């Protein structure tokens, strides 16, 4: 590559001078110096200084099949040569968009058979918002437009997705929010369960908060409830088993649509194609991105259930779409990525072997660590709460400080981990083996030890 001729310093200088990074404090970045990632293979990313770092986050929760898959590069190259681009607006389609839609309908729950493409999770959540509102409006109920969401939900960074999300820091930088979103408590037992409250009772109470919000707004004004099956960027918050079936029951009772955001949980991360299949959820819309292409190309979609699709199909022209809706190169790569997940049996492996093993090892290696609170996991998603006192669940001051030290020690010891507030996250490629997990959990221990020492506890 031509840029091989540039030194780390030259690349950093170009970046410092001209690159505005997402979710970044630039003063802090410039002081620390930006890491230049030049390559990746399998489970490791490589930087310009020749370091290899185990990627415990699969990029940004997305590189499900791991790095360096020539097969995906070859498919992209071939598709670019055959048909680099054509739109799907002018009564046109192309083989990758049509065949991927068919494949997704086969993989999705039985009631879902239609696909609307976008290029990012945020975009597809915008599509989902517009589409549920359009669905009710087509039936003469335009006032049925409120969407109930949760605190700490992450649905993307566009104005609508930020408004629908429950991140207060993001709301603070939004100016006027898109109206029509109501937020209720997250199903986060570790911090929100009452003393002595069982997991089951807490799950039902968290679902009741949704019902209360529907009743308060008036069911005739509520279009949908939206949620990630497991809140990802909000801190891998795994709801109790009682939560989702109760949410499903409440949505049916009040005739409210169920919008499920599977951007992180889709494509095997939780040990099934989609988390809704293992959690007993039957969504009306399902947003997917990330693992759809394992991040090799930007592609997302909203999968639309039959009830909505039937109304939309008879609703005349829907004035909505993106230049890159159903981009042929992205769709071709998605098809090949799904083939890899299937061929290599990655989903069964996550469900039966590596998923349970990851949590088991974390508990065995750092379960008693003085700064580790709850350790939880579901498939290849895991979280460790960082606390200064395990019994009282007290956090280090200021908020997030303990976890950011753990993250820094983890990277220094050779593994990328994500700190969300006071919670450490692992969301690795689904190709991790037991040996990789052993390596990772040893690094987690080194990181916790290092942070503990620095915190002086
Ligand atoms: N829904 C969910 C559940 C997500 O996790 C999006 C939608 C938006 O997708 P796009 O493709 O527009 O980014 C996401 C994205 C983090 C982090 O800090 C997580 C995401 C994005 C950026 C940062 O963990 N998830």
XYZ file of C-alpha atoms and ligand atoms in Angstrom:
482
model
C 0.000 0.000 0.000
C 1.207 3.530 -0.815
C 0.854 4.660 2.794
C 3.510 2.136 3.892
C 5.974 4.925 3.029
C 4.663 7.115 5.841
C 6.146 7.027 9.334
C 4.006 6.718 12.448
C 4.807 10.357 13.251
C 3.676 11.549 9.814
C 0.424 9.617 10.071
C -0.220 10.898 13.589
C 0.510 14.466 12.496
C -1.948 14.203 9.593
C -4.556 12.739 11.910
C -4.007 15.306 14.675
C -4.281 18.175 12.238
C -7.337 17.062 10.278
C -9.280 14.122 11.674
C -12.287 14.622 13.926
C -12.854 11.237 15.617
C -16.192 9.874 16.796
C -16.919 9.878 20.555
C -13.516 11.434 21.324
C -12.110 14.133 23.568
C -9.545 15.568 21.139
C -7.394 17.319 23.729
C -7.004 14.040 25.545
C -6.318 12.184 22.282
C -3.613 14.604 21.228
C -1.882 14.273 24.576
C -2.014 10.476 24.518
C -1.111 10.168 20.799
C -3.347 8.305 18.404
C -2.703 4.595 17.716
C -2.247 3.897 14.004
C -3.773 0.523 13.182
C -2.249 -0.765 9.975
C -3.506 -4.317 9.692
C -5.279 -7.219 11.329
C -5.288 -10.977 11.036
C -7.482 -13.491 12.806
C -7.928 -12.288 16.383
C -5.214 -9.620 16.415
C -4.896 -6.041 15.229
C -1.449 -4.698 14.313
C -0.255 -1.143 14.833
C 2.347 0.957 13.039
C 4.866 0.306 15.809
C 4.748 -3.426 15.170
C 2.588 -4.316 18.201
C -0.043 -7.027 17.958
C -3.065 -6.599 20.195
C -5.709 -9.249 20.865
C -9.033 -7.683 19.900
C -11.489 -8.346 22.713
C -14.074 -6.072 21.093
C -14.194 -7.463 17.515
C -13.504 -3.929 16.289
C -16.644 -2.194 17.529
C -18.692 -5.307 18.352
C -18.757 -6.257 14.683
C -15.932 -8.400 13.271
C -17.779 -11.639 14.027
C -15.746 -13.859 11.670
C -12.381 -12.334 12.618
C -9.944 -10.411 10.445
C -8.155 -11.224 7.224
C -10.781 -13.308 5.429
C -9.528 -13.401 1.829
C -12.851 -14.916 0.801
C -14.689 -11.712 1.683
C -12.102 -9.564 -0.084
C -12.407 -11.715 -3.210
C -16.203 -11.469 -3.233
C -16.023 -7.671 -2.858
C -13.471 -7.417 -5.660
C -15.494 -9.644 -7.991
C -18.724 -7.760 -7.285
C -17.047 -4.383 -7.880
C -15.883 -5.597 -11.254
C -19.295 -6.982 -12.223
C -21.539 -4.276 -10.795
C -19.909 -1.766 -8.466
C -23.114 0.164 -7.926
C -26.646 0.505 -9.034
C -29.607 1.863 -7.115
C -32.644 -0.099 -6.008
C -35.033 2.824 -6.576
C -35.876 2.774 -10.300
C -37.861 -0.466 -10.380
C -34.462 -2.205 -10.280
C -32.741 -4.759 -8.139
C -29.533 -6.766 -8.463
C -28.625 -10.324 -7.541
C -26.860 -9.623 -4.213
C -29.684 -7.425 -2.831
C -32.407 -9.867 -3.860
C -30.583 -12.985 -2.660
C -29.504 -11.456 0.647
C -33.102 -10.369 1.352
C -34.242 -13.962 0.745
C -31.473 -15.308 2.984
C -32.277 -12.888 5.803
C -35.965 -13.783 5.632
C -34.999 -17.449 5.996
C -32.772 -16.754 9.025
C -35.169 -14.368 10.787
C -38.147 -15.386 12.943
C -41.010 -16.889 10.922
C -43.167 -13.732 10.957
C -40.426 -11.660 9.274
C -40.074 -11.782 5.496
C -39.221 -8.300 4.222
C -35.951 -6.341 4.236
C -35.250 -2.591 3.891
C -31.534 -1.818 3.506
C -29.378 0.986 4.904
C -25.671 1.546 5.414
C -25.453 1.867 9.212
C -27.301 0.845 12.339
C -28.254 4.469 12.979
C -29.730 4.839 9.521
C -31.753 1.666 9.850
C -33.088 2.718 13.225
C -34.208 5.972 11.602
C -35.912 3.846 8.972
C -37.559 1.729 11.664
C -38.871 4.842 13.457
C -40.319 6.293 10.263
C -41.744 2.953 9.241
C -43.653 2.167 12.448
C -45.113 5.680 12.425
C -45.992 5.327 8.732
C -47.644 1.964 9.455
C -50.041 3.492 11.975
C -50.650 6.591 9.859
C -51.622 4.409 6.894
C -54.327 2.952 9.109
C -55.708 6.363 10.002
C -53.880 6.572 13.347
C -51.151 9.221 12.885
C -51.428 10.120 16.575
C -50.206 6.616 17.487
C -46.582 7.718 17.195
C -44.892 7.625 20.615
C -42.053 5.141 20.997
C -41.162 3.852 24.462
C -37.423 3.287 24.948
C -35.099 2.740 27.920
C -32.422 4.629 29.816
C -28.923 3.747 28.595
C -30.249 2.394 25.294
C -27.946 2.963 22.323
C -29.611 3.076 18.924
C -27.150 5.268 17.007
C -25.961 8.823 16.557
C -28.320 10.400 14.030
C -30.734 12.930 15.512
C -33.643 10.486 15.601
C -31.547 7.557 16.854
C -29.999 9.742 19.563
C -33.460 10.920 20.616
C -34.684 7.335 20.744
C -31.565 6.219 22.637
C -31.318 6.726 26.352
C -27.828 8.190 26.740
C -28.161 11.356 28.792
C -24.735 12.691 27.745
C -25.807 12.433 24.098
C -29.168 14.082 24.795
C -27.213 16.938 26.374
C -25.506 17.710 23.061
C -28.550 17.377 20.829
C -30.377 20.664 21.000
C -34.101 20.051 20.548
C -34.836 16.326 20.585
C -37.078 14.624 18.083
C -40.406 14.504 19.921
C -42.308 11.338 20.703
C -39.832 9.254 22.716
C -40.412 8.264 26.333
C -37.702 6.546 28.388
C -38.170 4.054 31.200
C -35.764 2.176 33.484
C -33.281 -0.301 32.009
C -33.555 -3.943 33.152
C -30.259 -3.624 35.024
C -30.573 -5.714 38.168
C -27.021 -5.117 39.437
C -27.739 -1.455 40.178
C -31.513 -1.214 40.168
C -32.834 -4.320 41.928
C -34.061 -3.685 45.478
C -32.367 -5.516 48.357
C -33.719 -9.064 48.439
C -35.632 -8.681 45.139
C -35.328 -11.826 43.023
C -34.132 -11.627 39.436
C -37.533 -12.745 38.243
C -39.381 -10.126 40.277
C -36.975 -7.424 39.121
C -37.500 -8.407 35.448
C -41.266 -8.139 35.889
C -40.919 -4.779 37.636
C -38.732 -3.428 34.821
C -41.344 -4.621 32.287
C -44.103 -3.031 34.374
C -42.333 0.308 33.898
C -43.032 -0.098 30.177
C -46.686 -0.877 30.811
C -46.984 2.152 33.110
C -45.489 4.388 30.403
C -47.936 3.021 27.808
C -50.885 3.635 30.104
C -49.636 7.123 31.042
C -49.264 8.135 27.379
C -52.500 6.394 26.376
C -52.114 3.220 24.267
C -53.865 4.985 21.390
C -50.835 7.329 21.224
C -48.111 4.675 21.476
C -46.678 3.226 18.265
C -44.048 0.872 19.626
C -41.653 -0.231 22.303
C -37.988 -0.438 21.263
C -35.118 -2.302 22.869
C -31.833 -4.096 22.399
C -32.283 -7.706 23.637
C -29.132 -7.052 25.691
C -28.087 -3.417 26.046
C -24.633 -3.294 24.457
C -23.003 0.136 24.565
C -25.072 0.767 27.699
C -22.914 -1.826 29.502
C -23.924 -5.357 28.426
C -27.019 -5.246 30.573
C -28.630 -8.673 30.365
C -32.289 -8.664 31.407
C -33.646 -11.402 33.672
C -35.417 -14.241 31.808
C -38.793 -12.899 32.974
C -38.355 -9.560 31.176
C -38.816 -10.161 27.436
C -41.803 -12.535 27.565
C -43.564 -9.967 29.769
C -42.692 -7.142 27.361
C -44.093 -9.248 24.516
C -47.308 -9.822 26.476
C -47.672 -6.103 27.258
C -47.136 -5.086 23.629
C -49.821 -7.550 22.491
C -52.235 -6.430 25.210
C -52.105 -2.764 24.156
C -51.547 -3.378 20.415
C -48.097 -1.783 20.464
C -45.438 -2.792 17.905
C -42.209 -4.366 19.136
C -39.023 -2.917 17.615
C -35.931 -4.970 18.387
C -32.434 -3.588 17.811
C -30.166 -6.552 17.029
C -27.274 -4.436 15.725
C -24.915 -5.953 18.318
C -26.750 -9.141 19.244
C -27.354 -10.393 15.678
C -25.372 -12.894 13.641
C -24.375 -15.319 16.333
C -23.109 -13.133 19.122
C -25.605 -14.563 21.615
C -25.455 -18.151 20.365
C -28.341 -17.974 17.906
C -28.708 -16.072 14.641
C -30.648 -13.418 16.515
C -31.046 -12.953 20.262
C -34.822 -12.668 19.897
C -34.861 -16.341 18.912
C -33.266 -17.459 22.171
C -35.208 -14.980 24.315
C -38.693 -15.755 23.044
C -39.280 -12.397 21.344
C -41.298 -11.974 18.156
C -40.453 -8.536 16.793
C -42.354 -6.414 14.295
C -39.142 -4.692 13.209
C -35.616 -5.908 13.714
C -32.616 -3.671 13.023
C -29.378 -5.360 11.989
C -25.884 -4.117 11.007
C -22.351 -4.864 12.338
C -22.151 -8.709 12.228
C -24.237 -8.740 9.022
C -20.978 -8.163 7.129
C -18.626 -8.677 10.093
C -17.719 -5.022 9.479
C -16.045 -5.828 6.131
C -18.510 -3.455 4.421
C -20.977 -0.916 5.839
C -24.440 -2.436 5.589
C -27.562 -2.494 7.726
C -31.202 -3.384 7.370
C -34.582 -3.247 9.000
C -36.337 -6.577 8.819
C -40.071 -5.960 8.717
C -42.699 -8.377 10.030
C -45.646 -9.524 7.924
C -48.249 -7.498 9.791
C -46.456 -4.253 8.920
C -45.265 -5.334 5.472
C -48.802 -6.149 4.332
C -50.011 -2.659 5.245
C -46.950 -0.932 3.764
C -47.278 -2.836 0.496
C -50.787 -1.468 0.003
C -49.899 2.013 1.204
C -48.746 3.620 -2.051
C -45.254 5.034 -2.485
C -43.199 5.291 0.716
C -40.970 8.360 0.293
C -37.936 6.941 2.011
C -34.589 5.456 0.940
C -30.844 5.922 0.724
C -28.421 6.061 -2.201
C -26.732 3.007 -0.751
C -29.879 1.016 0.123
C -28.926 -2.514 -0.882
C -25.423 -1.656 -2.104
C -24.378 -4.616 -4.276
C -20.832 -4.942 -2.933
C -22.016 -4.804 0.687
C -24.809 -7.320 0.051
C -22.435 -9.716 -1.722
C -20.033 -9.537 1.215
C -22.907 -10.095 3.674
C -23.948 -13.263 1.827
C -20.384 -14.606 1.930
C -20.056 -13.638 5.609
C -23.261 -15.529 6.459
C -21.841 -18.519 4.566
C -18.729 -18.433 6.771
C -20.744 -18.214 9.998
C -22.819 -21.187 8.855
C -20.007 -23.293 7.369
C -17.776 -22.945 10.414
C -20.590 -23.673 12.866
C -19.769 -20.504 14.776
C -23.216 -20.100 16.289
C -23.355 -23.589 17.813
C -19.826 -23.098 19.088
C -20.723 -19.836 20.822
C -23.888 -21.304 22.324
C -22.491 -24.656 23.484
C -18.814 -24.066 24.060
C -17.014 -20.724 23.915
C -19.874 -18.591 25.289
C -20.313 -20.564 28.523
C -16.529 -21.072 28.739
C -15.807 -17.328 28.604
C -17.964 -16.576 31.662
C -16.756 -19.706 33.455
C -13.103 -18.706 32.952
C -13.683 -15.085 33.932
C -15.350 -16.232 37.136
C -12.573 -18.761 37.833
C -9.730 -16.318 37.179
C -11.058 -12.991 38.534
C -14.297 -13.948 40.297
C -12.715 -13.194 43.676
C -10.734 -10.162 42.577
C -11.112 -7.297 45.062
C -12.162 -4.774 42.376
C -14.425 -7.132 40.367
C -18.133 -7.018 41.140
C -20.654 -8.998 39.108
C -19.348 -10.988 36.143
C -22.025 -11.807 33.596
C -22.262 -13.024 30.051
C -24.515 -14.281 27.296
C -22.933 -15.925 24.273
C -19.755 -14.026 23.444
C -20.796 -10.888 25.265
C -19.388 -10.452 28.747
C -19.176 -7.758 31.398
C -17.279 -7.211 34.634
C -18.472 -4.544 37.063
C -15.577 -2.564 38.556
C -16.094 -1.684 42.219
C -14.102 -0.391 45.160
C -16.210 -2.538 47.490
C -17.776 -5.805 46.367
C -20.438 -5.967 49.069
C -21.754 -2.427 48.859
C -21.105 -2.254 45.063
C -19.400 1.082 45.708
C -17.619 2.543 42.620
C -14.287 4.337 42.411
C -14.340 8.152 42.195
C -14.779 9.861 39.806
C -17.330 7.740 37.935
C -15.692 5.557 35.315
C -12.170 6.058 36.654
C -11.661 2.471 37.835
C -12.809 0.935 34.555
C -10.754 3.286 32.396
C -7.648 2.257 34.339
C -8.497 -1.410 33.786
C -8.886 -0.696 30.073
C -5.505 1.064 29.895
C -3.796 -1.793 31.723
C -5.496 -4.295 29.444
C -4.270 -2.566 26.305
C -0.760 -2.290 27.787
C -0.897 -6.033 28.494
C -1.974 -6.754 24.910
C -5.764 -6.805 24.659
C -8.415 -4.331 23.534
C -11.267 -4.107 26.029
C -14.040 -1.543 26.233
C -14.879 0.420 29.381
C -18.491 1.623 29.591
C -18.838 3.794 32.669
C -17.792 1.453 35.485
C -18.230 -1.727 33.471
C -15.631 -3.641 31.461
C -16.832 -5.297 28.272
C -15.678 -8.154 26.079
C -17.351 -8.744 22.704
C -14.763 -10.715 20.727
C -14.834 -12.345 17.300
C -16.971 -15.491 17.329
C -13.911 -17.383 16.110
C -12.237 -17.199 19.528
C -11.259 -20.630 20.818
C -10.851 -21.870 24.373
C -7.130 -21.106 24.033
C -7.889 -17.505 23.033
C -10.235 -17.208 25.998
C -7.514 -18.507 28.332
C -5.127 -15.878 26.966
C -7.783 -13.156 27.277
C -8.777 -13.995 30.839
C -5.116 -13.992 31.919
C -4.831 -10.479 30.492
C -8.014 -9.455 32.310
C -6.370 -10.558 35.550
C -3.182 -8.622 34.779
C -5.310 -5.557 33.987
C -7.352 -5.797 37.188
C -4.159 -6.297 39.244
C -2.519 -3.282 37.569
C -5.535 -1.063 38.119
C -5.908 -2.214 41.722
C -2.282 -1.332 42.436
C -2.616 2.073 40.785
C -5.826 2.755 42.727
C -4.014 1.829 45.930
C -6.647 -0.575 47.221
N -27.909 0.004 17.616
C -27.064 -0.582 18.471
C -27.594 -1.555 19.467
C -25.693 -0.286 18.407
O -24.861 -0.864 19.284
C -26.175 1.226 16.594
C -27.497 0.880 16.692
C -25.774 2.211 15.550
O -25.056 1.607 14.543
P -24.062 2.493 13.634
O -23.699 1.524 12.539
O -24.816 3.636 13.120
O -22.915 2.886 14.490
C -25.240 0.630 17.449
C -23.787 0.991 17.334
C -19.611 1.844 21.740
C -20.250 2.027 20.421
O -19.064 2.825 22.235
C -21.269 1.202 20.020
C -21.883 1.430 18.781
C -21.454 2.458 17.974
C -20.417 3.280 18.389
C -19.805 3.075 19.630
O -19.622 0.765 22.300
N -22.967 0.654 18.419
